[in-house]
Amino acid sequence: MNFEETVSFIRELYPQKEFVALHEPVFNGNEKKYLEECIDSTFVSSVGKYVDLFEEKIADFVGSRYAVATVNGTSALHISLLLANVANGDEVITQPLTFIATCNAISYIGAKPVFVDVDLETMGLSPKALESFLDAHCIREDGQCINKETGKVIRACVPMHTFGHPCKIDEIAEICEAWHIALVEDAAESLGSYYKNRHTGTFGKLAAFSFNGNKVITSGGGGCIVTDDEVLAKKAKHLTTTAKIPHRWEYVHDMIGYNYRMPNLNAALLVAQLEQLENFLADKRELASLYQNFFEKQKINFVTEPKLSNSNYWLNAVILKDIGERDRFLEYTNSRNVMTRPVWRLMNRLEMFKDAQCGTLENALWLEERVVNIPSGVRG
Ligand SMILES: *Cc1c(COP(=O)(O)O)cnc(C)c1O
């Protein structure tokens, strides 16, 4: 790769920026207006109209029946897993190539992650690898999936749509169903991404989205759970709001709940961001296509949306020749105020998960050494 040309190309994409960040938020809409309204009304905290408004609008956007706003994406995942009946001692299949939040949420419950490989094309959980792992290591007994090695129940599967690119989620859903495993999508990165014209996060029992500062739209910090199941939606609301029985003055709680609600202040910011989502997505597609043209000429492998999908191109990525070229590229770009970063260290290589059971992880290992994210923010 010609590093110098690449850096000048990226600088031209963001002519206003001295430092080009990986993904910066853009606030060009009604953000200040709605925030001011919140402050003037004093409804800045756990109740207020923007939380309800946001839940209505996001459910509508993704095409799910219900949405419950949460304080961040990690808590949305935590509650989704609890509602998928994951309990202490259970196992949950996920991909090793993901952000730590996926595995943290599994661990909060006292469940253990089991790592299955990703596809090279999508960088998300591979249905083939999933099926061969289950065939080799698991049996079906009394409507449950039992891991023969550990004797534990594999209760749920959490695929992740890496950098916003949809994984082969319909095939994964079919396998999970055949094996009595609940499907919970980590859709934190994939707001605005569709697989076979259906929004990611609507293929399983529940899904979690994130609105952290670096995501496609942001509430500062925030997340949400989506589901089509009314009972689960009600439970999600109850559990994330301290499990308080509604009453005008009494404080009675019927279980150990969580204070995971999204403050109205954050929801106000988010409603304003959601109004701009279509514009953001259009700009991100245009940016990705500029990158694609440029890297094609350079004969560099630029990651494009997988077949049958429409990606939000949350984070653009290139796949370099080897770890040596990757490290030289990271050094060159970051020392010239153009932020780039390698993909996450694989989860099974972190101290906390080093003893986790793994399938063969050749694709994840190959990608770990080569994938680098490049600046992807909306050009304000
Ligand atoms: C961002 C993200 C989350 C959630 O993160 P929060 O910071 O808690 O909102 C979860 N999973 C993945 C893969 C993510 O990228």
XYZ file of C-alpha atoms and ligand atoms in Angstrom:
395
model
C 0.000 0.000 0.000
C 1.104 3.538 -0.712
C 0.728 5.053 2.772
C 1.401 8.611 1.688
C -1.312 8.641 -0.982
C -3.732 6.982 1.412
C -3.193 9.626 4.090
C -3.664 12.486 1.614
C -6.788 10.821 0.250
C -8.278 10.536 3.742
C -7.312 14.156 4.519
C -9.162 15.281 1.388
C -12.277 13.490 2.586
C -12.197 15.556 5.788
C -10.669 18.879 4.657
C -11.823 20.739 7.798
C -10.121 18.415 10.259
C -6.637 18.830 11.637
C -7.055 15.532 13.470
C -9.162 12.980 11.597
C -10.936 10.790 14.159
C -12.221 7.299 13.491
C -15.846 8.255 14.047
C -17.035 11.606 15.358
C -20.674 12.503 15.994
C -22.343 15.268 13.972
C -24.978 17.530 15.548
C -26.616 19.525 12.782
C -30.283 19.030 13.613
C -32.628 19.750 16.494
C -30.217 18.592 19.206
C -29.887 21.939 21.011
C -33.576 22.742 20.676
C -34.721 19.457 22.229
C -32.074 19.584 24.952
C -33.118 23.095 25.885
C -36.729 21.997 26.009
C -35.749 19.230 28.426
C -33.863 21.615 30.680
C -36.646 24.204 30.651
C -39.208 21.545 31.535
C -36.924 20.104 34.291
C -37.604 16.628 32.899
C -33.963 15.705 32.433
C -33.891 12.357 34.194
C -35.715 9.077 34.187
C -39.109 10.203 32.936
C -40.065 12.489 30.091
C -41.590 12.528 26.664
C -38.387 11.952 24.680
C -37.847 8.450 26.061
C -41.325 7.391 24.894
C -40.950 9.229 21.617
C -37.624 7.612 20.913
C -38.921 4.109 21.692
C -41.814 4.621 19.301
C -39.625 5.969 16.502
C -36.840 3.420 16.717
C -39.259 0.473 16.764
C -40.833 1.961 13.683
C -37.484 2.435 11.956
C -36.212 -1.098 12.483
C -39.632 -2.663 11.973
C -39.967 -4.360 15.336
C -43.068 -4.189 17.501
C -41.404 -2.893 20.671
C -38.316 -1.016 21.752
C -37.075 -0.267 25.264
C -34.446 2.437 25.737
C -31.532 1.707 28.073
C -28.567 3.541 29.539
C -26.115 1.880 27.116
C -25.781 -1.011 24.698
C -24.091 -3.293 27.215
C -27.079 -3.095 29.569
C -29.421 -3.737 26.622
C -27.469 -6.922 25.899
C -27.429 -7.919 29.574
C -31.206 -7.652 29.899
C -31.795 -9.302 26.503
C -29.796 -12.330 27.641
C -31.674 -12.502 30.955
C -34.962 -12.434 29.045
C -33.705 -15.203 26.779
C -33.511 -17.236 30.029
C -29.726 -17.283 30.199
C -28.810 -18.091 33.806
C -25.767 -18.607 35.983
C -23.832 -21.655 34.748
C -25.268 -21.606 31.222
C -23.216 -21.224 28.079
C -23.682 -18.727 25.263
C -22.193 -19.071 21.797
C -20.725 -15.948 20.295
C -17.940 -14.873 17.956
C -14.376 -14.182 19.156
C -14.167 -11.160 16.850
C -16.328 -8.662 18.701
C -16.186 -5.735 21.100
C -15.771 -6.714 24.764
C -19.340 -5.648 25.645
C -20.769 -8.836 24.098
C -18.767 -11.036 26.462
C -19.142 -8.726 29.446
C -22.934 -8.988 29.212
C -22.718 -12.796 29.080
C -20.382 -12.783 32.082
C -22.565 -10.491 34.236
C -25.075 -13.348 34.375
C -22.447 -15.884 35.370
C -22.736 -17.574 31.981
C -19.728 -18.555 29.892
C -19.020 -17.609 26.299
C -18.185 -20.329 23.773
C -16.384 -19.025 20.698
C -17.267 -20.060 17.153
C -15.555 -18.731 14.040
C -16.660 -15.908 11.754
C -17.058 -15.832 7.979
C -14.320 -14.025 6.055
C -16.903 -12.310 3.892
C -19.061 -10.844 6.693
C -16.657 -10.931 9.668
C -19.739 -12.059 11.644
C -20.627 -15.460 13.110
C -20.403 -18.211 10.491
C -23.480 -20.453 10.169
C -21.251 -23.232 8.809
C -18.873 -23.021 11.767
C -21.849 -22.879 14.138
C -23.433 -25.964 12.680
C -20.233 -27.993 12.682
C -19.476 -26.947 16.265
C -22.942 -28.062 17.407
C -22.717 -31.335 15.449
C -19.334 -32.136 16.942
C -19.829 -31.064 20.562
C -23.519 -30.961 21.416
C -26.612 -33.096 21.751
C -30.294 -32.255 21.910
C -32.000 -33.444 25.084
C -35.449 -32.523 26.462
C -35.700 -29.529 24.156
C -32.306 -28.181 25.191
C -28.883 -28.034 23.640
C -26.344 -29.754 25.883
C -22.613 -29.315 25.494
C -21.163 -32.836 25.726
C -17.760 -31.544 26.904
C -19.089 -29.575 29.884
C -22.578 -30.974 30.465
C -23.899 -27.384 30.472
C -26.851 -25.988 28.544
C -26.064 -23.755 25.591
C -28.929 -21.366 26.144
C -28.345 -18.590 23.657
C -26.349 -17.529 20.639
C -25.204 -13.933 20.116
C -24.013 -13.159 16.609
C -22.705 -9.640 15.986
C -22.978 -7.594 12.782
C -19.360 -6.503 12.581
C -18.769 -2.833 11.637
C -22.419 -2.770 10.523
C -22.063 -5.518 7.902
C -24.856 -8.063 8.352
C -23.838 -11.638 9.069
C -25.790 -14.549 7.531
C -28.422 -14.103 10.161
C -31.259 -16.087 8.562
C -29.152 -19.249 8.373
C -27.994 -18.699 11.957
C -31.627 -18.283 13.050
C -32.549 -21.592 11.435
C -29.716 -23.474 13.124
C -30.531 -21.942 16.508
C -34.146 -22.955 16.141
C -33.241 -26.543 15.238
C -30.977 -26.713 18.309
C -33.356 -25.003 20.784
C -30.954 -22.098 21.260
C -32.350 -18.591 21.776
C -31.092 -16.072 19.238
C -30.102 -12.669 20.634
C -28.555 -10.300 18.095
C -25.817 -7.910 19.077
C -26.916 -5.228 16.626
C -24.976 -2.504 18.457
C -23.109 -1.523 15.291
C -25.789 -2.136 12.694
C -28.522 0.483 12.952
C -29.533 1.086 9.328
C -28.209 -2.284 8.078
C -30.470 -4.769 6.349
C -30.170 -8.416 5.428
C -32.473 -9.507 2.611
C -34.326 -6.210 3.055
C -35.062 -6.900 6.696
C -33.457 -4.776 9.387
C -30.741 -6.431 11.476
C -31.921 -7.052 15.018
C -35.305 -8.419 13.928
C -34.286 -12.024 13.259
C -34.077 -13.329 16.815
C -36.026 -13.245 20.050
C -34.410 -9.974 21.124
C -31.667 -7.627 19.950
C -29.558 -4.856 21.409
C -28.519 -1.575 19.788
C -26.000 0.976 21.060
C -26.011 4.762 20.821
C -22.586 5.362 22.260
C -20.709 8.441 21.021
C -18.958 6.544 18.236
C -22.003 4.777 16.780
C -24.082 5.806 13.742
C -26.337 7.973 15.911
C -25.672 8.854 19.530
C -27.402 9.804 22.761
C -24.052 10.461 24.415
C -24.426 7.007 25.905
C -27.423 4.790 25.387
C -28.893 1.670 23.938
C -32.128 -0.157 23.331
C -33.678 -3.591 23.289
C -36.009 -4.507 20.435
C -38.409 -7.434 20.278
C -41.698 -8.470 18.704
C -42.807 -10.213 21.871
C -45.116 -8.104 24.029
C -44.418 -10.068 27.207
C -40.659 -9.746 26.773
C -40.971 -6.039 25.992
C -42.949 -5.450 29.183
C -40.428 -7.438 31.195
C -37.572 -5.506 29.609
C -39.152 -2.198 30.640
C -39.825 -3.499 34.145
C -36.335 -4.939 34.676
C -34.534 -1.858 33.353
C -36.542 0.505 35.575
C -35.866 -1.056 39.014
C -38.833 -3.467 38.753
C -41.158 -0.960 40.401
C -44.856 -1.712 40.390
C -46.523 1.392 38.927
C -48.272 3.398 41.607
C -48.781 7.091 42.178
C -46.936 7.177 45.505
C -46.044 3.688 46.740
C -42.566 2.291 46.237
C -42.992 -1.432 45.803
C -40.631 -3.557 43.726
C -41.397 -7.172 42.895
C -37.915 -8.415 41.985
C -34.281 -7.363 41.845
C -34.296 -4.900 39.012
C -31.733 -2.670 37.370
C -31.391 1.068 37.035
C -30.703 0.834 33.326
C -33.026 3.510 32.019
C -32.036 6.134 29.525
C -32.375 9.675 30.912
C -34.758 11.979 29.048
C -31.838 14.334 28.323
C -30.060 11.607 26.363
C -33.278 10.570 24.646
C -33.800 14.179 23.503
C -30.381 14.181 21.842
C -31.156 10.813 20.312
C -34.532 11.834 18.862
C -32.777 14.713 17.104
C -30.115 12.322 15.830
C -32.683 9.811 14.625
C -34.270 12.538 12.480
C -30.948 12.732 10.594
C -30.290 9.009 10.328
C -31.262 8.666 6.659
C -28.929 11.539 5.752
C -26.113 10.034 7.805
C -26.589 6.668 6.099
C -26.533 8.277 2.651
C -23.303 10.115 3.486
C -21.714 6.936 4.836
C -22.577 5.032 1.657
C -21.059 7.767 -0.442
C -17.929 7.785 1.705
C -17.595 4.004 1.403
C -17.916 4.173 -2.357
C -15.172 6.846 -2.543
C -12.947 4.601 -0.444
C -13.821 1.604 -2.610
C -12.771 3.396 -5.810
C -9.561 4.637 -4.265
C -8.486 1.310 -2.783
C -9.422 -0.591 -5.927
C -6.812 1.434 -7.804
C -4.308 0.732 -5.042
C -5.158 -2.979 -5.200
C -5.984 -2.923 -1.497
C -8.733 -5.106 -0.104
C -11.438 -2.690 1.117
C -14.327 -4.280 2.996
C -17.652 -3.895 1.183
C -21.140 -4.999 2.150
C -21.756 -8.743 1.931
C -24.120 -10.280 -0.615
C -27.872 -9.837 -0.074
C -27.325 -7.068 2.402
C -27.418 -3.334 2.663
C -24.863 -2.113 5.180
C -24.737 1.102 7.195
C -20.938 1.125 6.686
C -20.532 2.137 10.319
C -16.784 1.592 10.346
C -14.867 1.238 7.108
C -12.060 -1.292 7.050
C -9.201 -2.487 4.910
C -7.619 -5.926 5.033
C -3.848 -5.600 4.751
C -1.325 -8.118 3.491
C 0.014 -9.237 6.851
C 0.630 -8.092 10.410
C 3.831 -6.302 9.361
C 2.071 -4.096 6.825
C -0.741 -3.562 9.329
C 1.621 -2.270 12.007
C 3.478 -0.001 9.590
C 0.154 1.438 8.396
C -1.062 2.039 11.970
C 2.197 3.765 12.852
C 2.255 5.907 9.699
C -1.364 7.094 9.866
C -1.614 7.683 13.610
C 1.587 9.693 13.682
C 0.103 11.927 10.960
C -3.113 12.740 12.839
C -5.204 10.274 10.855
C -6.735 7.858 13.305
C -6.775 4.188 12.383
C -7.003 1.165 14.615
C -6.667 -2.595 14.393
C -9.694 -4.799 14.933
C -10.271 -5.899 18.547
C -7.980 -8.445 20.116
C -9.900 -11.747 19.858
C -11.982 -12.426 22.961
C -10.523 -15.907 23.523
C -7.063 -14.333 23.768
C -8.044 -12.036 26.650
C -7.104 -13.095 30.171
C -10.751 -13.453 31.310
C -11.734 -15.810 28.505
C -8.502 -17.692 27.858
C -10.013 -20.968 29.107
C -13.221 -20.623 27.088
C -14.171 -23.429 24.743
C -13.511 -22.571 21.099
C -14.293 -24.035 17.716
C -11.662 -23.736 15.025
C -11.066 -20.002 14.731
C -8.948 -19.773 11.598
C -10.883 -16.940 9.951
C -10.986 -14.851 13.114
C -7.248 -15.358 13.643
C -6.518 -14.432 10.040
C -8.639 -11.269 10.236
C -7.213 -10.251 13.616
C -3.769 -9.780 12.070
C -4.935 -7.798 9.031
C -8.068 -5.727 9.594
C -7.679 -2.009 10.197
C -10.496 0.509 10.612
C -10.127 3.844 8.884
C -11.933 7.182 9.434
C -15.652 6.718 8.842
C -17.529 9.587 10.440
C -20.252 11.501 8.657
C -18.761 14.531 6.931
C -20.684 17.335 8.698
C -20.783 -0.514 20.983
C -20.995 -1.945 21.148
C -21.767 -2.476 22.214
C -22.411 -1.666 23.291
O -21.602 -0.724 23.831
P -22.047 0.426 24.832
O -20.826 1.280 24.890
O -22.356 -0.235 26.134
O -23.234 1.149 24.291
C -21.980 -3.844 22.240
N -21.469 -4.656 21.314
C -20.735 -4.184 20.290
C -20.235 -5.146 19.275
C -20.462 -2.829 20.179
O -19.719 -2.381 19.153
